[in-house]
mmCIF file of C-alpha atoms and ligand atoms in Angstrom:
data_model
loop_
_atom_site.group_PDB
_atom_site.id
_atom_site.type_symbol
_atom_site.label_atom_id
_atom_site.label_comp_id
_atom_site.label_asym_id
_atom_site.label_seq_id
_atom_site.Cartn_x
_atom_site.Cartn_y
_atom_site.Cartn_z
ATOM 1 C CA UNK V 126 140.768 345.989 78.009
ATOM 2 C CA UNK V 127 142.107 344.049 80.919
ATOM 3 C CA UNK V 128 144.569 341.118 81.060
ATOM 4 C CA UNK V 129 146.031 339.071 83.877
ATOM 5 C CA UNK V 130 149.688 340.084 84.413
ATOM 6 C CA UNK V 131 152.915 338.290 85.413
ATOM 7 C CA UNK V 132 152.811 339.654 88.999
ATOM 8 C CA UNK V 133 149.283 338.421 89.258
ATOM 9 C CA UNK V 134 148.007 341.896 88.774
ATOM 10 C CA UNK V 135 145.806 343.278 86.047
ATOM 11 C CA UNK V 136 147.141 345.143 83.160
ATOM 12 C CA UNK V 137 145.209 347.908 81.446
ATOM 13 C CA UNK V 138 145.597 349.113 77.889
ATOM 14 C CA UNK V 139 146.101 352.883 77.713
ATOM 15 C CA UNK V 140 147.287 354.710 74.597
ATOM 16 C CA UNK V 141 148.398 351.426 73.031
ATOM 17 C CA UNK V 142 150.474 350.194 75.986
ATOM 18 C CA UNK V 143 149.727 347.816 78.894
ATOM 19 C CA UNK V 144 150.069 349.189 82.448
ATOM 20 C CA UNK V 145 149.976 347.333 85.733
ATOM 21 C CA UNK V 146 146.983 348.407 87.850
ATOM 22 C CA UNK V 147 149.222 349.962 90.574
ATOM 23 C CA UNK V 148 150.736 352.351 87.961
ATOM 24 C CA UNK V 149 147.960 353.423 85.740
ATOM 25 C CA UNK V 150 146.636 356.332 87.795
ATOM 26 C CA UNK V 151 150.138 357.706 88.361
ATOM 27 C CA UNK V 152 150.860 357.472 84.619
ATOM 28 C CA UNK V 153 147.755 359.498 83.718
ATOM 29 C CA UNK V 154 148.544 362.136 86.368
ATOM 30 C CA UNK V 155 152.219 362.277 85.325
ATOM 31 C CA UNK V 156 151.259 362.786 81.766
ATOM 32 C CA UNK V 157 148.842 365.520 82.542
ATOM 33 C CA UNK V 158 150.703 367.388 85.212
ATOM 34 C CA UNK V 159 154.382 367.103 85.141
ATOM 35 C CA UNK V 160 156.304 370.198 84.318
ATOM 36 C CA UNK V 161 159.813 369.486 83.056
ATOM 37 C CA UNK V 162 162.719 371.908 83.587
ATOM 38 C CA UNK V 163 165.364 372.334 80.922
ATOM 39 C CA UNK V 164 167.966 370.935 83.423
ATOM 40 C CA UNK V 165 166.002 367.762 84.218
ATOM 41 C CA UNK V 166 167.349 364.304 83.437
ATOM 42 C CA UNK V 167 164.986 361.426 82.802
ATOM 43 C CA UNK V 168 166.165 357.858 83.085
ATOM 44 C CA UNK V 169 163.653 356.003 80.960
ATOM 45 C CA UNK V 170 163.815 352.183 80.898
ATOM 46 C CA UNK V 171 162.178 348.848 80.069
ATOM 47 C CA UNK V 172 161.461 347.023 83.320
ATOM 48 C CA UNK V 173 164.250 344.484 84.245
ATOM 49 C CA UNK V 174 166.700 346.027 81.847
ATOM 50 C CA UNK V 175 169.131 347.677 84.162
ATOM 51 C CA UNK V 176 167.060 350.511 85.619
ATOM 52 C CA UNK V 177 168.571 350.202 89.143
ATOM 53 C CA UNK V 178 172.056 350.325 87.659
ATOM 54 C CA UNK V 179 171.486 353.186 85.245
ATOM 55 C CA UNK V 180 169.818 355.245 87.918
ATOM 56 C CA UNK V 181 172.804 354.822 90.206
ATOM 57 C CA UNK V 182 175.231 355.685 87.453
ATOM 58 C CA UNK V 183 173.329 358.856 86.301
ATOM 59 C CA UNK V 184 172.964 360.059 89.849
ATOM 60 C CA UNK V 185 176.625 359.476 90.656
ATOM 61 C CA UNK V 186 177.802 361.142 87.399
ATOM 62 C CA UNK V 187 175.651 364.190 87.895
ATOM 63 C CA UNK V 188 176.410 364.669 91.604
ATOM 64 C CA UNK V 189 180.078 363.813 91.606
ATOM 65 C CA UNK V 190 181.161 367.249 92.752
ATOM 66 C CA UNK V 191 178.529 367.487 95.540
ATOM 67 C CA UNK V 192 179.615 364.125 96.997
ATOM 68 C CA UNK V 193 183.167 363.834 96.142
ATOM 69 C CA UNK V 194 184.235 361.995 99.167
ATOM 70 C CA UNK V 195 182.980 358.389 98.797
ATOM 71 C CA UNK V 196 182.371 357.480 102.401
ATOM 72 C CA UNK V 197 179.212 359.720 102.714
ATOM 73 C CA UNK V 198 177.820 359.113 99.336
ATOM 74 C CA UNK V 199 173.995 358.842 99.189
ATOM 75 C CA UNK V 200 174.155 355.752 97.218
ATOM 76 C CA UNK V 201 175.652 353.993 100.214
ATOM 77 C CA UNK V 202 172.562 354.791 102.321
ATOM 78 C CA UNK V 203 169.747 355.045 99.810
ATOM 79 C CA UNK V 204 168.417 352.735 97.126
ATOM 80 C CA UNK V 205 168.816 354.234 93.618
ATOM 81 C CA UNK V 206 164.999 354.145 93.079
ATOM 82 C CA UNK V 207 164.722 356.496 96.076
ATOM 83 C CA UNK V 208 167.369 358.824 94.727
ATOM 84 C CA UNK V 209 165.886 358.760 91.271
ATOM 85 C CA UNK V 210 162.213 358.124 91.919
ATOM 86 C CA UNK V 211 159.841 356.881 89.167
ATOM 87 C CA UNK V 212 157.535 359.690 88.000
ATOM 88 C CA UNK V 213 154.523 357.379 87.650
ATOM 89 C CA UNK V 214 154.842 356.462 91.362
ATOM 90 C CA UNK V 215 155.516 360.144 92.409
ATOM 91 C CA UNK V 216 152.185 360.965 90.708
ATOM 92 C CA UNK V 217 150.244 358.195 92.211
ATOM 93 C CA UNK V 218 148.701 360.624 94.685
ATOM 94 C CA UNK V 219 145.537 362.555 95.313
ATOM 95 C CA UNK V 220 146.987 365.915 95.993
ATOM 96 C CA UNK V 221 148.673 366.806 92.837
ATOM 97 C CA UNK V 222 149.298 370.462 93.717
ATOM 98 C CA UNK V 223 151.319 369.645 96.836
ATOM 99 C CA UNK V 224 153.300 367.130 94.776
ATOM 100 C CA UNK V 225 154.023 369.821 92.106
ATOM 101 C CA UNK V 226 155.300 372.258 94.645
ATOM 102 C CA UNK V 227 157.495 369.560 96.305
ATOM 103 C CA UNK V 228 158.944 368.748 92.912
ATOM 104 C CA UNK V 229 159.649 372.379 91.985
ATOM 105 C CA UNK V 230 161.819 372.685 95.110
ATOM 106 C CA UNK V 231 164.235 369.810 94.391
ATOM 107 C CA UNK V 232 167.906 370.785 93.849
ATOM 108 C CA UNK V 233 168.753 370.959 90.178
ATOM 109 C CA UNK V 234 169.497 368.953 88.100
ATOM 110 C CA UNK V 235 166.510 366.849 89.110
ATOM 111 C CA UNK V 236 166.772 363.287 88.080
ATOM 112 C CA UNK V 237 163.688 361.076 87.623
ATOM 113 C CA UNK V 238 162.938 357.613 86.399
ATOM 114 C CA UNK V 239 160.162 356.336 84.243
ATOM 115 C CA UNK V 240 158.966 353.234 82.377
ATOM 116 C CA UNK V 241 156.429 355.188 80.326
ATOM 117 C CA UNK V 242 157.002 354.758 76.554
ATOM 118 C CA UNK V 243 158.108 357.728 74.467
ATOM 119 C CA UNK V 244 154.841 358.558 72.722
ATOM 120 C CA UNK V 245 153.048 358.830 76.109
ATOM 121 C CA UNK V 246 155.532 361.027 77.845
ATOM 122 C CA UNK V 247 154.213 364.470 78.906
ATOM 123 C CA UNK V 248 154.481 367.262 76.373
ATOM 124 C CA UNK V 249 156.793 369.289 78.624
ATOM 125 C CA UNK V 250 159.366 366.539 78.554
ATOM 126 C CA UNK V 251 159.294 366.425 74.817
ATOM 127 C CA UNK V 252 159.279 370.206 74.314
ATOM 128 C CA UNK V 253 161.751 371.329 76.993
ATOM 129 C CA UNK V 254 165.560 370.835 76.660
ATOM 130 C CA UNK V 255 165.560 368.141 79.355
ATOM 131 C CA UNK V 256 167.496 365.003 78.486
ATOM 132 C CA UNK V 257 166.539 361.347 78.399
ATOM 133 C CA UNK V 258 168.939 358.472 79.110
ATOM 134 C CA UNK V 259 167.277 355.204 77.971
ATOM 135 C CA UNK V 260 168.210 351.624 78.611
ATOM 136 C CA UNK V 261 166.862 348.334 77.331
ATOM 137 C CA UNK V 262 168.187 344.818 77.249
ATOM 138 C CA UNK V 263 168.100 341.724 74.958
ATOM 139 C CA UNK V 264 164.570 340.195 75.324
ATOM 140 C CA UNK V 265 165.899 336.750 76.212
ATOM 141 C CA UNK V 266 167.513 337.904 79.471
ATOM 142 C CA UNK V 267 164.759 340.416 80.160
ATOM 143 C CA UNK V 268 162.118 337.792 80.087
ATOM 144 C CA UNK V 269 164.062 335.508 82.508
ATOM 145 C CA UNK V 270 164.736 338.435 84.844
ATOM 146 C CA UNK V 271 161.080 339.489 84.779
ATOM 147 C CA UNK V 272 159.717 335.975 85.358
ATOM 148 C CA UNK V 273 161.981 335.351 88.379
ATOM 149 C CA UNK V 274 161.302 338.861 89.754
ATOM 150 C CA UNK V 275 157.481 338.194 89.493
ATOM 151 C CA UNK V 276 157.782 334.805 91.169
ATOM 152 C CA UNK V 277 159.807 336.159 94.053
ATOM 153 C CA UNK V 278 157.644 339.220 94.587
ATOM 154 C CA UNK V 279 154.397 337.147 94.218
ATOM 155 C CA UNK V 280 154.584 333.519 95.087
ATOM 156 C CA UNK V 281 151.026 333.291 93.773
ATOM 157 C CA UNK V 282 152.264 334.111 90.321
ATOM 158 C CA UNK V 283 150.633 331.345 88.182
ATOM 159 C CA UNK V 284 152.362 331.999 84.845
ATOM 160 C CA UNK V 285 154.970 329.598 83.613
ATOM 161 C CA UNK V 286 158.026 330.983 81.891
ATOM 162 C CA UNK V 287 156.464 329.671 78.630
ATOM 163 C CA UNK V 288 153.315 331.487 79.190
ATOM 164 C CA UNK V 289 155.240 334.669 80.139
ATOM 165 C CA UNK V 290 157.120 334.437 76.904
ATOM 166 C CA UNK V 291 153.856 333.999 74.949
ATOM 167 C CA UNK V 292 152.397 337.096 76.527
ATOM 168 C CA UNK V 293 155.611 339.105 75.975
ATOM 169 C CA UNK V 294 155.615 338.119 72.300
ATOM 170 C CA UNK V 295 152.006 339.392 72.006
ATOM 171 C CA UNK V 296 153.070 342.609 73.703
ATOM 172 C CA UNK V 297 151.007 341.989 76.880
ATOM 173 C CA UNK V 298 153.396 342.757 79.531
ATOM 174 C CA UNK V 299 153.856 345.759 81.864
ATOM 175 C CA UNK V 300 154.816 348.940 79.806
ATOM 176 C CA UNK V 301 154.680 346.680 76.712
ATOM 177 C CA UNK V 302 154.610 345.927 73.860
ATOM 178 C CA UNK V 303 158.302 346.042 74.643
ATOM 179 C CA UNK V 304 159.086 346.240 70.939
ATOM 180 C CA UNK V 305 157.182 349.390 70.597
ATOM 181 C CA UNK V 306 158.769 350.784 73.775
ATOM 182 C CA UNK V 307 162.265 350.162 72.461
ATOM 183 C CA UNK V 308 161.493 351.344 68.970
ATOM 184 C CA UNK V 309 159.841 354.578 70.146
ATOM 185 C CA UNK V 310 163.039 355.628 72.002
ATOM 186 C CA UNK V 311 165.258 354.209 69.316
ATOM 187 C CA UNK V 312 163.659 356.339 66.577
ATOM 188 C CA UNK V 313 163.797 359.472 68.783
ATOM 189 C CA UNK V 314 167.488 358.827 69.616
ATOM 190 C CA UNK V 315 168.192 358.773 65.848
ATOM 191 C CA UNK V 316 166.124 361.767 64.981
ATOM 192 C CA UNK V 317 167.176 363.792 68.096
ATOM 193 C CA UNK V 318 170.625 362.491 69.377
ATOM 194 C CA UNK V 319 170.961 365.312 71.784
ATOM 195 C CA UNK V 320 167.702 364.564 73.411
ATOM 196 C CA UNK V 321 167.745 360.714 73.842
ATOM 197 C CA UNK V 322 170.803 358.628 74.575
ATOM 198 C CA UNK V 323 169.936 354.999 73.752
ATOM 199 C CA UNK V 324 171.843 352.402 75.792
ATOM 200 C CA UNK V 325 171.731 348.548 76.005
ATOM 201 C CA UNK V 326 172.507 346.593 79.161
ATOM 202 C CA UNK V 327 174.911 344.321 77.187
ATOM 203 C CA UNK V 328 176.978 347.307 76.051
ATOM 204 C CA UNK V 329 177.336 348.675 79.615
ATOM 205 C CA UNK V 330 178.372 345.256 80.797
ATOM 206 C CA UNK V 331 180.938 345.021 78.054
ATOM 207 C CA UNK V 332 182.614 348.446 78.469
ATOM 208 C CA UNK V 333 181.322 350.404 81.437
ATOM 209 C CA UNK V 334 184.230 352.948 81.419
ATOM 210 C CA UNK V 335 183.339 354.067 77.881
ATOM 211 C CA UNK V 336 179.577 354.368 78.721
ATOM 212 C CA UNK V 337 180.126 356.266 81.975
ATOM 213 C CA UNK V 338 182.030 358.877 79.871
ATOM 214 C CA UNK V 339 179.416 358.756 77.129
ATOM 215 C CA UNK V 340 176.587 359.461 79.612
ATOM 216 C CA UNK V 341 178.623 362.351 81.171
ATOM 217 C CA UNK V 342 179.253 363.895 77.652
ATOM 218 C CA UNK V 343 175.640 363.455 76.745
ATOM 219 C CA UNK V 344 174.578 365.289 80.016
ATOM 220 C CA UNK V 345 176.952 368.071 79.177
ATOM 221 C CA UNK V 346 179.204 367.331 82.168
ATOM 222 C CA UNK V 347 182.212 365.491 80.528
ATOM 223 C CA UNK V 348 184.966 364.364 82.866
ATOM 224 C CA UNK V 349 188.004 366.612 82.966
ATOM 225 C CA UNK V 350 191.441 365.206 82.531
ATOM 226 C CA UNK V 351 192.112 365.802 86.114
ATOM 227 C CA UNK V 352 189.032 363.824 87.082
ATOM 228 C CA UNK V 353 190.111 360.989 84.808
ATOM 229 C CA UNK V 354 193.507 360.819 86.286
ATOM 230 C CA UNK V 355 192.193 361.068 89.873
ATOM 231 C CA UNK V 356 190.181 357.877 89.392
ATOM 232 C CA UNK V 357 186.715 359.583 89.536
ATOM 233 C CA UNK V 358 185.389 357.329 86.804
ATOM 234 C CA UNK V 359 186.521 354.109 88.488
ATOM 235 C CA UNK V 360 185.001 355.296 91.735
ATOM 236 C CA UNK V 361 181.661 355.766 90.096
ATOM 237 C CA UNK V 362 181.971 352.378 88.413
ATOM 238 C CA UNK V 363 182.711 350.705 91.772
ATOM 239 C CA UNK V 364 180.056 352.527 93.649
ATOM 240 C CA UNK V 365 177.452 351.386 91.067
ATOM 241 C CA UNK V 366 178.717 347.863 90.564
ATOM 242 C CA UNK V 367 176.391 344.883 91.027
ATOM 243 C CA UNK V 368 178.432 343.438 93.918
ATOM 244 C CA UNK V 369 178.698 346.691 95.718
ATOM 245 C CA UNK V 370 175.025 347.614 95.437
ATOM 246 C CA UNK V 371 173.720 344.123 96.184
ATOM 247 C CA UNK V 372 175.714 343.961 99.392
ATOM 248 C CA UNK V 373 174.633 347.341 100.877
ATOM 249 C CA UNK V 374 172.443 347.047 103.887
ATOM 250 C CA UNK V 375 170.052 349.595 102.339
ATOM 251 C CA UNK V 376 169.364 347.250 99.441
ATOM 252 C CA UNK V 377 168.760 344.101 101.533
ATOM 253 C CA UNK V 378 165.334 345.043 103.100
ATOM 254 C CA UNK V 379 162.299 347.264 102.424
ATOM 255 C CA UNK V 380 160.538 347.874 99.184
ATOM 256 C CA UNK V 381 160.425 350.076 96.185
ATOM 257 C CA UNK V 382 156.987 351.576 96.034
ATOM 258 C CA UNK V 383 154.603 349.434 98.074
ATOM 259 C CA UNK V 384 155.085 346.174 96.253
ATOM 260 C CA UNK V 385 158.630 345.375 95.106
ATOM 261 C CA UNK V 386 161.203 344.029 97.488
ATOM 262 C CA UNK V 387 164.560 345.933 97.184
ATOM 263 C CA UNK V 388 166.585 342.739 97.484
ATOM 264 C CA UNK V 389 164.923 341.184 94.357
ATOM 265 C CA UNK V 390 166.294 344.030 92.149
ATOM 266 C CA UNK V 391 169.752 342.311 92.477
ATOM 267 C CA UNK V 392 169.835 338.800 91.179
ATOM 268 C CA UNK V 393 172.650 337.683 88.876
ATOM 269 C CA UNK V 394 173.515 340.752 86.781
ATOM 270 C CA UNK V 395 174.881 338.801 83.710
ATOM 271 C CA UNK V 396 174.399 338.555 80.014
ATOM 272 C CA UNK V 397 173.331 335.233 78.750
ATOM 273 C CA UNK V 398 171.634 333.531 81.772
ATOM 274 C CA UNK V 399 168.640 332.833 79.602
ATOM 275 C CA UNK V 400 170.397 329.679 78.298
ATOM 276 C CA UNK V 401 169.505 328.107 81.687
ATOM 277 C CA UNK V 402 165.766 328.712 81.149
ATOM 278 C CA UNK V 403 164.925 328.591 77.414
ATOM 279 C CA UNK V 404 163.908 325.409 75.605
ATOM 280 C CA UNK V 405 164.555 325.094 71.832
ATOM 281 C CA UNK V 406 160.898 325.847 71.272
ATOM 282 C CA UNK V 407 161.150 329.070 73.262
ATOM 283 C CA UNK V 408 164.284 330.157 71.505
ATOM 284 C CA UNK V 409 162.515 329.648 68.125
ATOM 285 C CA UNK V 410 159.441 331.569 69.184
ATOM 286 C CA UNK V 411 161.360 334.591 70.582
ATOM 287 C CA UNK V 412 163.832 334.737 67.646
ATOM 288 C CA UNK V 413 161.054 334.676 65.090
ATOM 289 C CA UNK V 414 159.076 337.295 66.966
ATOM 290 C CA UNK V 415 162.181 339.493 67.222
ATOM 291 C CA UNK V 416 162.860 339.151 63.532
ATOM 292 C CA UNK V 417 159.279 340.195 62.746
ATOM 293 C CA UNK V 418 159.185 343.162 65.093
ATOM 294 C CA UNK V 419 162.674 344.573 64.782
ATOM 295 C CA UNK V 420 163.768 343.789 61.293
ATOM 296 C CA UNK V 421 164.596 346.885 59.262
ATOM 297 C CA UNK V 422 164.892 349.058 62.321
ATOM 298 C CA UNK V 423 168.595 348.701 62.761
ATOM 299 C CA UNK V 424 168.159 347.721 66.365
ATOM 300 C CA UNK V 425 169.689 344.402 67.394
ATOM 301 C CA UNK V 426 171.034 342.765 70.579
ATOM 302 C CA UNK V 427 173.918 340.661 71.782
ATOM 303 C CA UNK V 428 172.612 337.651 73.712
ATOM 304 C CA UNK V 429 175.809 336.201 75.039
ATOM 305 C CA UNK V 430 178.720 337.712 76.993
HETATM 306 P P1 A3P G 676 169.051 339.689 86.362
HETATM 307 O O1 A3P G 676 167.670 339.308 86.896
HETATM 308 O O2 A3P G 676 169.298 339.159 85.074
HETATM 309 O O3 A3P G 676 170.118 339.402 87.362
HETATM 310 P P2 A3P G 676 165.912 346.524 86.743
HETATM 311 O O4 A3P G 676 166.858 347.250 87.575
HETATM 312 O O5 A3P G 676 165.488 347.214 85.438
HETATM 313 O O6 A3P G 676 164.702 346.000 87.426
HETATM 314 O O7 A3P G 676 166.761 345.295 86.214
HETATM 315 C C1 A3P G 676 167.145 344.287 87.051
HETATM 316 C C2 A3P G 676 168.197 343.550 86.417
HETATM 317 O O8 A3P G 676 169.498 344.288 86.544
HETATM 318 C C3 A3P G 676 168.578 342.235 87.207
HETATM 319 O O9 A3P G 676 169.096 341.316 86.240
HETATM 320 C C4 A3P G 676 169.609 342.667 88.213
HETATM 321 O O10 A3P G 676 170.400 341.640 88.710
HETATM 322 C C5 A3P G 676 170.403 343.611 87.362
HETATM 323 N N1 A3P G 676 171.213 344.598 88.109
HETATM 324 C C6 A3P G 676 170.745 345.289 89.248
HETATM 325 N N2 A3P G 676 171.777 346.111 89.623
HETATM 326 C C7 A3P G 676 172.807 345.961 88.790
HETATM 327 C C8 A3P G 676 174.100 346.563 88.703
HETATM 328 N N3 A3P G 676 174.527 347.465 89.588
HETATM 329 N N4 A3P G 676 174.913 346.208 87.744
HETATM 330 C C9 A3P G 676 174.554 345.307 86.788
HETATM 331 N N5 A3P G 676 173.315 344.701 86.808
HETATM 332 C C10 A3P G 676 172.456 345.051 87.784
#
């Protein structure tokens, strides 16, 4: 089945999830060929939920000894999607064997991103000891972020925000149904807390210091007392902050993949901006759908700062 998407692309249904046309081939190859190593870290995310931020944080946390002086840090000269590339884009190639040997030579721990839902991840990710750091965001802000991102990247986007919301509620959105995406990782994080760390954008905004430490502990590289007293955590928080990243030259031009302008990954970076876009009818529709889809799961979201 095929549906018109929010970036005026087609979406294809594959293993119960909707994929944008420019991702589908890479998703299939990734699932079939990727070989996880035990030391790998996978940053798995819902689109427009804080992927850019969590990739930067994870990279900075894991590599803090390699790049201890802050003036030559790779995050100052590379976009976080380059440092933590999406596996479905890596595998969007014809020559899989070359790609596999390139990947096997990357310095460990390797860090990759993905939007692929848990049930469709390759077997080797599920069966190895690699770790998954996951982030999602309250659907109100996610929809606004997505709709604006779609309009900026594609001025031909015909969907109104109301229509975008309708599709989102039906699950017809890139890497959606988003409910199933979140619930897949949510359930795995409960069943297997050493494998999946489940984070929410709102929580990181509220207490980033706590979550930087939490991610480091989860990845088996907790901060030492000495690091804490030397301001290593604060340096990471600052390096990855919205203002810092948005204003870097490297994030002002060029694209992620072939399609998405880097500068559009940085918009407002706040919790609760949806109040400027949602009508009462839209609030009712999304609240009702969330109640239907998430009730009983234990998963809930803050929607204001
Ligand atoms: P808004 O559109 O609400 O501003 P993703 O990285 O998954 O595409 O998500 C993009 C959203 O994260 C955008 O939200 C963007 O502004 C915000 N964002 C990007 N970098 C950030 C950072 N360093 N800290 C906090 N939020 C960030």
